[in-house]
Every structure is written in structure tokens, then in C-alpha cells.
mmCIF file of C-alpha atoms in Angstrom:
data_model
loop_
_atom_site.group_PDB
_atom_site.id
_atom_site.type_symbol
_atom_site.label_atom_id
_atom_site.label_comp_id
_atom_site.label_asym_id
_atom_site.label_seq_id
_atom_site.Cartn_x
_atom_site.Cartn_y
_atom_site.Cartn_z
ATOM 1 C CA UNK A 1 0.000 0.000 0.000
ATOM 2 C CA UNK A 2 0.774 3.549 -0.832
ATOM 3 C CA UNK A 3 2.307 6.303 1.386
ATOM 4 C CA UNK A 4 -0.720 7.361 3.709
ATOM 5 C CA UNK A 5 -1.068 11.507 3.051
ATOM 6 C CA UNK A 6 -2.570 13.642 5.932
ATOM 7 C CA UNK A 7 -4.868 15.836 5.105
ATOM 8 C CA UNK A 8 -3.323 19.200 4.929
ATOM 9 C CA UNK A 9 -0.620 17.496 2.673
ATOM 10 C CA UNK A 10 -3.233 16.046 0.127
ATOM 11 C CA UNK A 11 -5.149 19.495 -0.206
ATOM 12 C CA UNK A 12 -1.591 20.977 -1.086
ATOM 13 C CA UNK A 13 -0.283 18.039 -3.394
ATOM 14 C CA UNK A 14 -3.886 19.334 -5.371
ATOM 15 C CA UNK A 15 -3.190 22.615 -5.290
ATOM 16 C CA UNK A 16 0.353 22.173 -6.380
ATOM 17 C CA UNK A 17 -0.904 19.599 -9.350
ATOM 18 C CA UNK A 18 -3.017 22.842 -10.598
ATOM 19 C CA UNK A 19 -0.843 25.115 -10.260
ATOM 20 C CA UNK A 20 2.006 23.393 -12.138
ATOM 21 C CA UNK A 21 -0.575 22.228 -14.738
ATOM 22 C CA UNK A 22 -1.010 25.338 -15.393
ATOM 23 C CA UNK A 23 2.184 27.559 -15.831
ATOM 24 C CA UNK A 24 2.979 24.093 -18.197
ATOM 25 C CA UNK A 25 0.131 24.933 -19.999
ATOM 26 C CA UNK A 26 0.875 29.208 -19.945
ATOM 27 C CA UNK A 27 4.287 28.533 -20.304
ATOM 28 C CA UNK A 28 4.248 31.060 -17.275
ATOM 29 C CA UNK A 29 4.756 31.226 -13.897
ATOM 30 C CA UNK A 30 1.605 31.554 -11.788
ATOM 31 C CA UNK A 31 3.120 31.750 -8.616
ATOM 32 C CA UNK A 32 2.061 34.625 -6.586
ATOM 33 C CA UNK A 33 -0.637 35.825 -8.743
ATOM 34 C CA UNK A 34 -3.699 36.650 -6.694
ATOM 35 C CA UNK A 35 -6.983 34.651 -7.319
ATOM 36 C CA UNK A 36 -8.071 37.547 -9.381
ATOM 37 C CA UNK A 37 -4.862 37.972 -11.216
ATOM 38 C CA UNK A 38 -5.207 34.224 -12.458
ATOM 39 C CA UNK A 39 -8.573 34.347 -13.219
ATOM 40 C CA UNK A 40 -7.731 37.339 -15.352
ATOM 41 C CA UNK A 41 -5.117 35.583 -17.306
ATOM 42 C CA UNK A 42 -6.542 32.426 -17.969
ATOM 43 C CA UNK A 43 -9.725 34.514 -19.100
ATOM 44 C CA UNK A 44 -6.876 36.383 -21.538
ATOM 45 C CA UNK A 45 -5.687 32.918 -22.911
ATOM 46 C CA UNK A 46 -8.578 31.251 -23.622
ATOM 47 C CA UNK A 47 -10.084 29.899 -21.136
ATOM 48 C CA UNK A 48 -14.179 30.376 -20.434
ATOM 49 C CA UNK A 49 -14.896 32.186 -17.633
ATOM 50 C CA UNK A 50 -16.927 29.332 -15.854
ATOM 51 C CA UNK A 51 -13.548 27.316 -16.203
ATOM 52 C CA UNK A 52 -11.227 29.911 -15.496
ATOM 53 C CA UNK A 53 -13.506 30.534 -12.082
ATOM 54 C CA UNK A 54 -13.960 27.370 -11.665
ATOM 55 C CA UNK A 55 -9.797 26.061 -11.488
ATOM 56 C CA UNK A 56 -9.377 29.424 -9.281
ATOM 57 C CA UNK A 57 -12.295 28.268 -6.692
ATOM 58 C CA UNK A 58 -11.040 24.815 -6.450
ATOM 59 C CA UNK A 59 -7.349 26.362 -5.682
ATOM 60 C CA UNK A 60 -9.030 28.303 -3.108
ATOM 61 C CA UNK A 61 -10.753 25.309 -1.452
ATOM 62 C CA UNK A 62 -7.587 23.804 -1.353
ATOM 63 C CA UNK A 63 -6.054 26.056 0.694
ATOM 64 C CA UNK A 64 -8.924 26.955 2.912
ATOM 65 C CA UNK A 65 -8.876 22.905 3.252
ATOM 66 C CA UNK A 66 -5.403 22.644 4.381
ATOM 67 C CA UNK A 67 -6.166 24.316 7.630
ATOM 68 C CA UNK A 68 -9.450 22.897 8.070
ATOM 69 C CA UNK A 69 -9.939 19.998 10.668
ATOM 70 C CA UNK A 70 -12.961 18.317 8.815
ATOM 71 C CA UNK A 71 -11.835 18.538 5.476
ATOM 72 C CA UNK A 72 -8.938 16.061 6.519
ATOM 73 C CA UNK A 73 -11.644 12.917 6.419
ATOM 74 C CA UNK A 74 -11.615 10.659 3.564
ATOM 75 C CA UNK A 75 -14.769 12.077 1.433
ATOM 76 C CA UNK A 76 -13.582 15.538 1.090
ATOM 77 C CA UNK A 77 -10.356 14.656 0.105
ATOM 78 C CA UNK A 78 -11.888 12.083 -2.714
ATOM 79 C CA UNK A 79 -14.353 15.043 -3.597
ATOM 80 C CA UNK A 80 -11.372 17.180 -4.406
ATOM 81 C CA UNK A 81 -9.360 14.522 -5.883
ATOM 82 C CA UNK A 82 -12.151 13.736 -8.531
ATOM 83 C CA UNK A 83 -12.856 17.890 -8.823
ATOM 84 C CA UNK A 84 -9.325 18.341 -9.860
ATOM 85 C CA UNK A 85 -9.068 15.389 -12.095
ATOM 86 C CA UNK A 86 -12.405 16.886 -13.686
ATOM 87 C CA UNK A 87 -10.788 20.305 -13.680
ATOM 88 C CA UNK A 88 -7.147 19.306 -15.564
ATOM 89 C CA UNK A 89 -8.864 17.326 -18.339
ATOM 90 C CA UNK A 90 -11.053 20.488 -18.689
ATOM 91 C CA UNK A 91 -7.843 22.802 -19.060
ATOM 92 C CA UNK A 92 -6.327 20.079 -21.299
ATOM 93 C CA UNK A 93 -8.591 20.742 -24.019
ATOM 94 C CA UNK A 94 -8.452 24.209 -24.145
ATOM 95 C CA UNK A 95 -6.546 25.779 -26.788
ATOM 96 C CA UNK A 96 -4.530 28.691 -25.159
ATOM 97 C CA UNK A 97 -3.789 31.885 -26.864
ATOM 98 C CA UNK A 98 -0.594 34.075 -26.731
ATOM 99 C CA UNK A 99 -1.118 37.073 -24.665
ATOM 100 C CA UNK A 100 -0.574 40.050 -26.660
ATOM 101 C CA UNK A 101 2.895 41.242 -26.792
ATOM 102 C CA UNK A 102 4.214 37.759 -27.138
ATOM 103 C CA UNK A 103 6.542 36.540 -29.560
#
């Protein structure tokens, strides 16, 4: 059986899987944008703005869940595994744009 992964530590592996999911699909770092500021830009490059809101919520949750107590039991963290897998098949298929002023 598989390492066992407290709580906290699953809600940031998930966070961490969108976030690097994404600056591969930018081609940009994402780090340290505000919710609003990466809403904004994957709005920019292509992404709807249910999706775009949608990626940005679910980072959210993540880290509102890390510090929660009862989002460490088993169904939340499922919930969030199966939002995220949901949520990086969605940004797979978009086709992102160049932001204007790049090469």
C-alpha cells in the first residue's frame, strides 16, 4: 500500500498539481498571482470564464482545506481529488492563446 497523506498534505499536493498544470500549460509562472490575477489571465488565454472561475475556486478550497480539521476525512479529500481530475482534463482541451505582446 501507498504512502498514507494527511490531510493538509493532500489538499496541497492538489493545489500544487493545478498550479504546475497550469504555468505548463501558460508557459508562465503563476506563482504569486492573486486569485483575481489568475482568473484574469486564464480569461486572456482562452479559457471560459466558468472554467477559469472554476480552477481558481477549487485552488481556493484547497487552501482553505489545508487548515481545516474536517476537510482532513476521507470524502472531502476524494471530492477534491475527482474535482481536480475533472478540472485538468477540462484545461487540457483548451486551446490557449498568446497574450498580446508575445513573440
Amino acid at each position: 500500500p501507498g504512502e498514507k497523506l494527511d490531510g493538509d498534505k493532500v489538499f496541497a499536493e492538489l493545489q500544487k498539481v493545478l498550479r504546475v498544470f497550469l504555468e505548463n500549460r501558460l508557459e508562465a509562472v503563476v506563482t504569486g498571482d492573486t486569485s483575481a490575477e489568475l482568473a484574469a489571465r486564464l480569461k486572456r488565454r482562452g479559457f471560459s470564464a466558468d472554467l477559469a472561475d472554476a480552477t481558481v475556486a477549487e485552488m481556493e478550497s484547497c487552501d482553505f482545506a489545508r487548515f481545516a480539521r474536517s476537510a482532513s476525512h476521507g470524502a472531502e479529500r476524494q471530492q477534491a481529488l475527482s474535482r481536480t481530475r475533472e478540472l485538468v482534463a477540462l484545461l487540457a482541451a483548451v486551446a490557449v492563446t498568446r497574450e498580446e505582446g508575445e513573440p
